[in-house]
CSV table of C-alpha atoms and ligand atoms in Angstrom, one decimal:
chain,number,residue,atom,x,y,z
J,1,MET,CA,32.2,175.2,214.5
J,2,SER,CA,34.9,177.8,214.6
J,3,SER,CA,34.9,180.0,217.7
J,4,GLY,CA,35.2,183.3,215.9
J,5,ASN,CA,35.9,186.4,217.9
J,6,THR,CA,35.3,184.8,221.2
J,7,ALA,CA,38.7,184.9,223.0
J,8,LYS,CA,38.2,184.6,226.7
J,9,ILE,CA,39.4,187.2,229.1
J,10,GLU,CA,41.5,185.2,231.5
J,11,THR,CA,42.4,187.8,234.1
J,12,VAL,CA,40.3,190.5,235.5
J,13,PRO,CA,42.0,193.4,237.2
J,14,THR,CA,40.3,194.5,240.4
J,15,ALA,CA,37.6,196.8,239.3
J,16,ALA,CA,37.1,200.2,240.8
J,17,PRO,CA,33.9,200.2,243.0
J,18,LEU,CA,31.0,201.9,241.3
J,19,GLY,CA,29.8,204.1,244.2
J,20,ALA,CA,26.3,205.5,244.5
J,21,ALA,CA,24.3,206.1,241.3
J,22,SER,CA,24.0,209.7,240.0
J,23,GLU,CA,20.7,211.5,240.8
J,24,HIS,CA,20.9,213.4,237.6
J,25,LEU,CA,19.6,210.9,235.0
J,26,PHE,CA,16.0,210.6,234.1
J,27,ARG,CA,14.6,207.8,236.1
J,28,THR,CA,13.3,206.0,233.0
J,29,PHE,CA,15.4,202.8,233.6
J,30,ALA,CA,15.5,200.5,236.6
J,31,ARG,CA,19.2,199.7,236.1
J,32,VAL,CA,21.1,196.8,237.5
J,33,ASP,CA,23.9,198.1,239.8
J,34,LEU,CA,26.6,197.0,237.5
J,35,ALA,CA,28.8,198.6,234.8
J,36,PHE,CA,31.2,197.2,232.3
J,37,GLU,CA,34.7,198.4,231.7
J,38,ARG,CA,35.5,196.4,228.6
J,39,GLY,CA,34.4,193.4,226.6
J,40,GLU,CA,35.9,190.9,224.2
J,41,GLY,CA,33.8,188.6,222.1
J,42,ALA,CA,30.9,187.3,224.2
J,43,TRP,CA,32.5,188.3,227.5
J,44,LEU,CA,32.2,191.4,229.6
J,45,GLU,CA,34.2,192.5,232.6
J,46,GLY,CA,31.9,193.8,235.4
J,47,SER,CA,32.6,196.6,237.8
J,48,ASP,CA,32.2,193.9,240.5
J,49,GLY,CA,35.4,192.2,239.2
J,50,ARG,CA,33.5,189.3,237.6
J,51,ARG,CA,33.4,188.0,234.1
J,52,TYR,CA,30.0,187.8,232.5
J,53,LEU,CA,28.9,185.8,229.4
J,54,ASP,CA,26.8,188.3,227.4
J,55,PHE,CA,23.7,186.6,226.2
J,56,GLY,CA,21.8,189.9,226.1
J,57,ALA,CA,24.2,191.5,223.6
J,58,GLY,CA,22.9,195.0,224.5
J,59,ILE,CA,19.4,193.8,223.5
J,60,ALA,CA,20.3,192.0,220.3
J,61,VAL,CA,22.6,194.8,219.2
J,62,ASN,CA,26.2,193.5,219.6
J,63,ALA,CA,25.8,191.0,216.8
J,64,LEU,CA,29.6,190.5,216.5
J,65,GLY,CA,30.3,190.6,220.3
J,66,HIS,CA,32.5,193.2,221.9
J,67,SER,CA,35.7,194.7,220.5
J,68,HIS,CA,35.5,192.8,217.2
J,69,PRO,CA,38.8,193.7,215.5
J,70,HIS,CA,37.3,194.4,212.1
J,71,LEU,CA,34.7,196.8,213.6
J,72,VAL,CA,37.2,198.5,215.9
J,73,ALA,CA,39.5,199.1,212.9
J,74,ALA,CA,36.7,200.4,210.7
J,75,LEU,CA,35.5,202.9,213.3
J,76,GLN,CA,39.0,204.1,214.2
J,77,GLU,CA,40.0,204.5,210.6
J,78,GLN,CA,36.9,206.5,209.8
J,79,ALA,CA,37.2,208.6,213.0
J,80,ALA,CA,40.5,209.9,211.7
J,81,LYS,CA,39.0,211.0,208.4
J,82,VAL,CA,35.6,212.6,208.7
J,83,TRP,CA,32.8,212.0,211.2
J,84,HIS,CA,29.8,213.9,209.8
J,85,VAL,CA,29.0,215.9,206.8
J,86,SER,CA,25.1,215.9,206.7
J,87,ASN,CA,22.9,214.6,204.0
J,88,LEU,CA,23.3,217.7,201.9
J,89,TYR,CA,26.3,216.0,200.3
J,90,ARG,CA,27.0,212.5,198.9
J,91,ILE,CA,28.2,209.9,201.4
J,92,PRO,CA,30.0,207.2,199.3
J,93,ASP,CA,30.0,204.6,202.1
J,94,GLY,CA,26.3,205.1,202.5
J,95,GLU,CA,25.7,204.5,198.8
J,96,LYS,CA,27.9,201.4,199.1
J,97,LEU,CA,25.9,200.1,202.1
J,98,ALA,CA,22.6,200.8,200.4
J,99,ASP,CA,23.8,198.9,197.3
J,100,ARG,CA,24.9,195.9,199.4
J,101,LEU,CA,21.7,195.8,201.5
J,102,THR,CA,19.4,196.0,198.4
J,103,ALA,CA,21.5,193.4,196.6
J,104,ALA,CA,21.0,191.1,199.5
J,105,SER,CA,17.3,191.7,200.0
J,106,PHE,CA,13.9,192.4,198.4
J,107,ALA,CA,14.6,196.1,198.5
J,108,ASP,CA,15.6,198.7,195.9
J,109,ARG,CA,16.1,201.7,198.2
J,110,VAL,CA,17.3,202.5,201.7
J,111,PHE,CA,16.8,205.4,204.2
J,112,PHE,CA,19.3,205.3,207.1
J,113,THR,CA,18.4,206.3,210.6
J,114,ASN,CA,19.9,206.3,214.1
J,115,SER,CA,17.5,203.9,215.8
J,116,GLY,CA,14.8,201.4,215.3
J,117,ALA,CA,12.0,203.7,216.2
J,118,GLU,CA,13.2,206.2,213.5
J,119,ALA,CA,13.4,203.3,211.0
J,120,LEU,CA,9.7,202.5,211.9
J,121,GLU,CA,8.7,206.2,211.6
J,122,ALA,CA,10.3,206.2,208.1
J,123,ALA,CA,8.4,203.0,207.2
J,124,ILE,CA,5.1,204.3,208.5
J,125,LYS,CA,5.5,207.6,206.6
J,126,THR,CA,6.6,205.8,203.4
J,127,ALA,CA,3.5,203.5,203.6
J,128,ARG,CA,1.1,206.4,204.1
J,129,HIS,CA,2.8,208.5,201.5
J,130,TYR,CA,2.6,205.7,198.9
J,131,GLN,CA,-1.2,205.6,199.2
J,132,TYR,CA,-1.4,209.4,199.1
J,133,ALA,CA,0.7,209.5,195.9
J,134,GLU,CA,-1.5,206.8,194.4
J,135,GLY,CA,-4.5,209.1,194.8
J,136,ARG,CA,-5.8,207.4,197.9
J,137,PRO,CA,-5.0,210.0,200.6
J,138,GLU,CA,-7.8,208.6,202.8
J,139,ARG,CA,-5.8,205.5,203.3
J,140,PHE,CA,-3.6,206.2,206.3
J,141,ARG,CA,-4.5,203.5,208.8
J,142,ILE,CA,-2.1,200.6,209.6
J,143,ILE,CA,-3.0,197.2,211.1
J,144,THR,CA,-0.7,196.0,213.8
J,145,PHE,CA,-0.7,193.1,216.2
J,146,GLU,CA,-1.1,192.4,219.9
J,147,GLY,CA,2.2,191.9,221.7
J,148,ALA,CA,4.0,194.0,219.2
J,149,PHE,CA,6.8,196.5,220.0
J,150,HIS,CA,7.8,199.1,217.5
J,151,GLY,CA,9.6,201.7,219.6
J,152,ARG,CA,9.0,204.6,222.0
J,153,THR,CA,8.1,207.6,219.8
J,154,LEU,CA,4.5,208.9,219.8
J,155,ALA,CA,3.7,207.0,216.5
J,156,THR,CA,5.5,203.8,217.4
J,157,ILE,CA,3.8,203.5,220.9
J,158,ALA,CA,0.5,203.9,219.1
J,159,ALA,CA,1.6,201.2,216.6
J,160,GLY,CA,2.7,198.9,219.5
J,161,GLY,CA,-0.6,199.5,221.2
J,162,GLN,CA,0.6,198.7,224.7
J,163,GLU,CA,-1.4,200.6,227.3
J,164,LYS,CA,1.6,200.7,229.7
J,165,TYR,CA,3.6,202.7,227.1
J,166,LEU,CA,0.7,204.9,226.0
J,167,GLU,CA,-0.7,206.0,229.4
J,168,GLY,CA,-0.1,209.6,230.3
J,169,PHE,CA,1.2,210.7,227.0
J,170,GLY,CA,-1.9,212.4,225.6
J,171,PRO,CA,-4.1,211.2,222.8
J,172,LYS,CA,-2.8,208.1,221.0
J,173,VAL,CA,-1.6,208.9,217.5
J,174,GLU,CA,-4.5,208.2,215.2
J,175,GLY,CA,-4.4,205.4,212.6
J,176,PHE,CA,-3.4,202.1,214.2
J,177,ASP,CA,-5.8,199.2,214.5
J,178,GLN,CA,-4.6,196.2,216.5
J,179,VAL,CA,-5.7,192.6,216.1
J,180,PRO,CA,-4.4,189.3,217.7
J,181,PHE,CA,-1.0,188.1,216.4
J,182,GLY,CA,-1.4,185.2,214.1
J,183,ASP,CA,-5.1,185.8,213.4
J,184,LEU,CA,-5.6,186.2,209.7
J,185,ALA,CA,-9.3,186.4,209.8
J,186,ALA,CA,-9.1,189.3,212.4
J,187,ALA,CA,-6.6,191.1,210.2
J,188,GLU,CA,-8.9,190.8,207.2
J,189,LYS,CA,-11.9,192.0,209.2
J,190,ALA,CA,-9.9,195.1,210.3
J,191,ILE,CA,-9.3,196.2,206.8
J,192,GLY,CA,-11.4,199.2,205.8
J,193,PRO,CA,-11.5,201.9,203.2
J,194,GLU,CA,-8.9,203.9,205.2
J,195,THR,CA,-6.3,201.0,205.6
J,196,ALA,CA,-2.9,201.7,204.0
J,197,ALA,CA,-0.7,198.9,205.3
J,198,ILE,CA,-0.1,196.0,207.6
J,199,LEU,CA,2.9,196.2,210.0
J,200,VAL,CA,4.2,193.0,211.6
J,201,GLU,CA,7.3,191.6,213.3
J,202,PRO,CA,8.1,188.2,211.7
J,203,ILE,CA,9.2,187.2,215.2
J,204,GLN,CA,8.0,189.3,218.1
J,205,GLY,CA,10.9,190.2,220.3
J,206,GLU,CA,9.8,192.3,223.2
J,207,GLY,CA,6.5,190.4,223.1
J,208,GLY,CA,8.3,187.2,224.2
J,209,ILE,CA,10.1,185.7,221.2
J,210,ARG,CA,6.9,184.7,219.5
J,211,PRO,CA,7.4,183.6,215.9
J,212,ALA,CA,4.6,184.3,213.4
J,213,PRO,CA,2.7,181.0,213.0
J,214,ALA,CA,3.3,179.1,209.8
J,215,GLY,CA,1.5,180.6,206.8
J,216,PHE,CA,0.8,183.9,208.6
J,217,LEU,CA,3.1,186.1,206.6
J,218,LYS,CA,2.0,184.5,203.4
J,219,GLY,CA,-1.6,185.1,204.4
J,220,LEU,CA,-0.9,188.8,205.1
J,221,ARG,CA,0.9,189.2,201.8
J,222,ALA,CA,-2.2,187.8,200.1
J,223,LEU,CA,-4.5,190.2,202.0
J,224,CYS,CA,-2.2,193.1,200.9
J,225,GLU,CA,-2.4,192.1,197.3
J,226,LYS,CA,-6.2,191.7,197.5
J,227,HIS,CA,-6.8,195.0,199.1
J,228,GLY,CA,-4.1,197.2,197.7
J,229,LEU,CA,-2.1,197.5,201.0
J,230,LEU,CA,1.6,197.6,201.7
J,231,LEU,CA,3.2,194.9,203.8
J,232,VAL,CA,5.6,196.3,206.3
J,233,TYR,CA,8.0,194.2,208.4
J,234,ASP,CA,9.6,195.3,211.6
J,235,GLU,CA,12.9,193.4,211.6
J,236,VAL,CA,14.6,195.7,214.1
J,237,GLN,CA,15.3,192.8,216.3
J,238,CYS,CA,15.0,189.7,214.2
J,239,GLY,CA,16.9,191.0,211.2
J,240,MET,CA,20.6,191.3,210.3
J,241,GLY,CA,21.4,187.7,210.7
J,242,ARG,CA,19.8,187.1,214.1
J,243,THR,CA,17.8,184.1,212.9
J,244,GLY,CA,20.5,182.7,210.6
J,245,LYS,CA,19.2,184.5,207.5
J,246,LEU,CA,20.1,188.2,206.8
J,247,PHE,CA,16.3,188.9,207.3
J,248,ALA,CA,13.8,186.6,209.0
J,249,TYR,CA,11.3,186.9,206.2
J,250,GLU,CA,13.6,184.8,204.1
J,251,TRP,CA,12.6,181.7,206.1
J,252,PRO,CA,9.0,181.6,204.8
J,253,GLY,CA,10.1,183.4,201.6
J,254,VAL,CA,7.5,186.1,201.8
J,255,ALA,CA,8.9,189.6,200.9
J,256,PRO,CA,7.5,192.8,202.2
J,257,ASP,CA,7.2,196.2,200.5
J,258,ILE,CA,8.9,198.0,203.3
J,259,LEU,CA,11.2,196.8,206.1
J,260,ALA,CA,12.6,198.5,209.2
J,261,THR,CA,15.8,197.2,210.7
J,262,ALA,CA,18.3,198.5,213.3
J,263,LYS,CA,19.8,196.9,216.5
J,264,GLY,CA,22.4,194.4,214.9
J,265,ILE,CA,23.0,196.5,211.7
J,266,GLY,CA,25.5,198.7,213.6
J,267,ALA,CA,26.5,196.0,216.1
J,268,GLY,CA,26.7,198.7,218.8
J,269,PHE,CA,27.0,201.9,216.7
J,270,PRO,CA,23.6,203.7,216.6
J,271,LEU,CA,22.2,202.8,213.2
J,272,GLY,CA,18.9,201.8,211.6
J,273,ALA,CA,17.5,201.6,208.1
J,274,CYS,CA,14.2,201.6,206.3
J,275,LEU,CA,14.3,199.4,203.2
J,276,ALA,CA,11.7,199.6,200.5
J,277,THR,CA,10.9,198.6,197.0
J,278,ASP,CA,11.1,201.1,194.2
J,279,ALA,CA,7.3,201.2,193.9
J,280,ALA,CA,6.7,201.7,197.7
J,281,SER,CA,9.3,204.5,198.0
J,282,ALA,CA,8.8,206.2,194.7
J,283,SER,CA,7.0,209.2,196.2
J,284,MET,CA,9.6,209.8,198.9
J,285,THR,CA,11.3,212.6,197.0
J,286,PRO,CA,13.4,215.6,198.3
J,287,GLY,CA,11.6,217.3,201.1
J,288,THR,CA,9.3,214.5,202.1
J,289,HIS,CA,11.5,213.1,204.9
J,290,GLY,CA,14.9,213.7,206.4
J,291,THR,CA,17.5,213.3,209.2
J,292,THR,CA,20.5,215.2,210.4
J,293,PHE,CA,22.6,212.3,211.7
J,294,GLY,CA,21.2,209.3,209.8
J,295,GLY,CA,23.7,207.6,207.6
J,296,ASN,CA,26.7,209.7,208.7
J,297,PRO,CA,30.2,208.5,207.7
J,298,LEU,CA,31.0,206.9,211.1
J,299,ALA,CA,27.8,204.9,211.0
J,300,MET,CA,28.3,203.9,207.4
J,301,ALA,CA,31.8,202.8,208.0
J,302,VAL,CA,30.7,200.5,210.8
J,303,GLY,CA,27.6,199.3,208.8
J,304,ASN,CA,29.8,198.2,205.9
J,305,ALA,CA,32.2,196.5,208.3
J,306,VAL,CA,29.3,194.6,209.9
J,307,LEU,CA,28.1,193.4,206.5
J,308,ASP,CA,31.7,192.3,205.6
J,309,VAL,CA,31.4,189.8,208.4
J,310,VAL,CA,27.7,188.8,208.3
J,311,LEU,CA,27.7,188.3,204.5
J,312,ALA,CA,31.0,186.4,204.5
J,313,PRO,CA,30.5,182.9,203.1
J,314,GLY,CA,29.4,180.5,205.8
J,315,PHE,CA,28.8,183.0,208.6
J,316,LEU,CA,25.0,182.8,208.5
J,317,ASP,CA,25.1,179.0,208.1
J,318,GLN,CA,27.1,178.9,211.3
J,319,VAL,CA,24.5,181.0,213.1
J,320,VAL,CA,21.9,178.4,212.0
J,321,ASP,CA,24.1,175.5,213.3
J,322,THR,CA,24.9,177.3,216.6
J,323,GLY,CA,21.2,178.2,217.1
J,324,LEU,CA,20.0,174.7,216.5
J,325,LEU,CA,22.6,173.3,218.9
J,326,LEU,CA,21.7,175.9,221.6
J,327,LYS,CA,18.0,175.3,221.2
J,328,GLN,CA,18.5,171.6,221.5
J,329,ARG,CA,20.6,171.9,224.6
J,330,LEU,CA,18.1,174.4,226.1
J,331,ALA,CA,15.3,171.9,225.4
J,332,SER,CA,17.0,169.4,227.6
J,333,VAL,CA,17.5,172.0,230.3
J,334,VAL,CA,13.8,172.7,230.1
J,335,ASP,CA,13.1,168.9,230.5
J,336,SER,CA,15.3,168.5,233.5
J,337,HIS,CA,14.2,171.8,235.2
J,338,SER,CA,10.5,171.8,234.4
J,339,ARG,CA,9.7,173.7,237.6
J,340,VAL,CA,11.7,176.6,236.4
J,341,PHE,CA,11.2,176.5,232.6
J,342,GLU,CA,8.1,175.8,230.6
J,343,LEU,CA,9.5,175.8,227.0
J,344,VAL,CA,12.1,177.2,224.6
J,345,ARG,CA,11.2,178.9,221.4
J,346,GLY,CA,12.6,181.1,218.7
J,347,GLU,CA,14.8,180.9,215.6
J,348,GLY,CA,18.6,180.9,215.2
J,349,LEU,CA,20.2,182.9,218.0
J,350,MET,CA,16.9,184.7,218.9
J,351,LEU,CA,15.7,182.3,221.6
J,352,GLY,CA,13.4,182.6,224.6
J,353,LEU,CA,12.9,180.5,227.7
J,354,LYS,CA,9.4,180.8,229.1
J,355,ALA,CA,9.8,180.8,232.9
J,356,ARG,CA,7.4,179.5,235.5
J,357,PRO,CA,8.5,181.7,238.4
J,358,PRO,CA,8.7,185.4,237.6
J,359,ALA,CA,11.3,185.8,234.8
J,360,GLY,CA,13.0,188.6,236.8
J,361,GLU,CA,13.9,186.0,239.5
J,362,VAL,CA,15.3,183.6,236.9
J,363,MET,CA,17.4,186.4,235.3
J,364,ALA,CA,18.8,187.4,238.7
J,365,ALA,CA,19.9,183.8,239.2
J,366,LEU,CA,21.4,183.7,235.8
J,367,ARG,CA,23.3,186.9,236.5
J,368,ALA,CA,24.5,185.5,239.8
J,369,GLU,CA,25.9,182.6,237.8
J,370,GLY,CA,27.6,185.1,235.4
J,371,LEU,CA,25.2,185.1,232.5
J,372,LEU,CA,23.4,188.2,231.1
J,373,SER,CA,20.0,187.8,229.5
J,374,VAL,CA,17.1,190.1,228.7
J,375,ALA,CA,13.5,190.1,229.9
J,376,ALA,CA,10.6,190.0,227.5
J,377,GLY,CA,6.8,189.8,227.6
J,378,ASP,CA,4.9,186.5,228.3
J,379,ASN,CA,7.4,185.9,231.2
J,380,VAL,CA,10.2,185.0,228.8
J,381,VAL,CA,13.9,185.2,229.4
J,382,ARG,CA,15.5,186.2,226.1
J,383,LEU,CA,18.8,184.7,225.1
J,384,LEU,CA,20.4,186.8,222.3
J,385,PRO,CA,24.1,186.0,222.3
J,386,PRO,CA,26.5,187.6,219.8
J,387,LEU,CA,26.2,185.7,216.5
J,388,THR,CA,29.9,184.9,216.7
J,389,ILE,CA,29.7,182.5,219.7
J,390,GLY,CA,31.3,179.2,219.4
J,391,GLU,CA,30.9,175.9,221.2
J,392,ALA,CA,32.9,176.9,224.2
J,393,GLU,CA,30.6,179.9,224.9
J,394,LEU,CA,27.6,177.8,224.2
J,395,SER,CA,28.7,175.1,226.7
J,396,ALA,CA,29.6,177.7,229.3
J,397,ALA,CA,26.1,179.3,228.9
J,398,ILE,CA,24.4,175.9,229.4
J,399,GLU,CA,26.4,175.3,232.5
J,400,ARG,CA,25.4,178.7,233.9
J,401,ILE,CA,21.7,178.2,233.0
J,402,GLU,CA,21.6,174.8,234.7
J,403,ALA,CA,23.3,176.2,237.8
J,404,ALA,CA,20.8,179.1,237.9
J,405,ALA,CA,17.9,176.6,237.6
J,406,VAL,CA,19.3,174.7,240.6
J,407,ARG,CA,19.4,178.1,242.5
J,408,VAL,CA,15.8,178.9,241.6
J,409,GLU,CA,14.7,175.4,242.6
J,410,ALA,CA,16.4,175.8,245.9
J,411,ALA,CA,14.6,179.1,246.5
J,412,LEU,CA,11.3,177.5,245.5
J,413,ASP,CA,11.9,174.6,248.0
J,414,ALA,CA,12.9,177.1,250.7
J,415,ALA,CA,9.7,179.1,250.1
J,416,ALA,CA,7.6,175.9,250.2
J,417,ARG,CA,9.0,174.7,253.6
J,418,PRO,CA,7.1,175.9,256.6
J,419,ALA,CA,9.3,178.5,258.4
J,420,GLU,CA,11.4,176.9,261.1
J,421,GLY,CA,9.9,177.3,264.6
J,422,ALA,CA,6.5,178.2,263.2
J,423,SER,CA,3.7,176.4,265.0
A,1,PLP,C1,14.1,197.6,219.8
A,1,PLP,C2,13.0,197.6,218.8
A,1,PLP,C3,12.4,198.7,218.3
A,1,PLP,C4,12.9,200.1,218.7
A,1,PLP,O1,14.2,200.3,218.4
A,1,PLP,P1,15.0,201.6,219.1
A,1,PLP,O2,16.3,201.5,218.5
A,1,PLP,O3,14.9,201.3,220.6
A,1,PLP,O4,14.2,202.8,218.8
A,1,PLP,C5,11.4,198.6,217.3
A,1,PLP,N1,11.0,197.4,216.9
A,1,PLP,C6,11.5,196.2,217.5
A,1,PLP,C7,11.0,194.9,217.0
A,1,PLP,C8,12.5,196.3,218.4
A,1,PLP,O5,13.0,195.2,218.9
């Protein structure tokens, strides 16, 4: 395995202390009191003067790690030419990126966005508009699955169906029917005369790295054929090489009609895309949908540079190999620290460790050992390293995870001991 863009940062200059956090940001995030000055490969330099191994990758975004030379060059070169022109004009790099994405997938057409939620909005609108244009305007409802996450816009919180994201924001956007993930019979039962489409993550990310059970996507495809529905995948997190295929649906070989992707596609530059077949997108003609920023020259330059790397011969094979090795080594960590970890699951470099104590405590221990991770539902600690990690980073991560497990075990032991001096 080659180590790719993973050069270690050997010396860390003394970082400037962060000071008190500003009072002038919305309080929407409970942020860790840590900032990063720079990064290289899988490593980040913290404001606390420590080096962190980044197995969160900005929530599955930094697919090629930090400061990848090919991406830095592409962005700098484009920045000196033209940043933004609007979609009133042709954007040659966008046409090129659409050609490449469609050549490498089921899709015929692409709509570029700035985020995952916007890619989902485009996907939802495209699915509804398809039915409308087919003379079935009553079909606007979309079946989604429990544990799903599709974004934070009004429509995507309704699609995700999680009460904690819906509460307080007025009437839930109409037209989403949720059934248990993996339950084909429930999905079929939910289909009615107003159903337009089925929307599913091939691997649930925020829901806790939960892969669709074997045969599930194939079953949904069959339901869509039988009932005249469109199959829509949310590959915002599991797409763009994360599982070792460009798109996760390639594993079972079940293509959708529409697919939303984002996160890794820009590797840190805000970029998303809605991909669709010609048939599904035929009615999306001038005036039906739009975006000011989506697909601008900066984003398109970076998107093409990301694909240069991800589609290079052997790159995805290496993601598969690294993912298998990491999963194997995590399985033995789970075995030897069964009080801390229950199981490991996921595909490629989209892995989750289901914790026994609260996942937040495990993540704090990981961070204390210099490893960054991301929380997910079902008490899972997500490990989403850059796709470029090599064996050195993998071994360094395993060492840190074991050390964190020992830390958590010590805390559990201390909590179990009767307090000294207590009678
Ligand atoms: C992150 C995510 C989204 C939302 O993407 P944003 O860029 O935050 O809008 C949607 N779906 C899935 C599966 C995601 O992981």
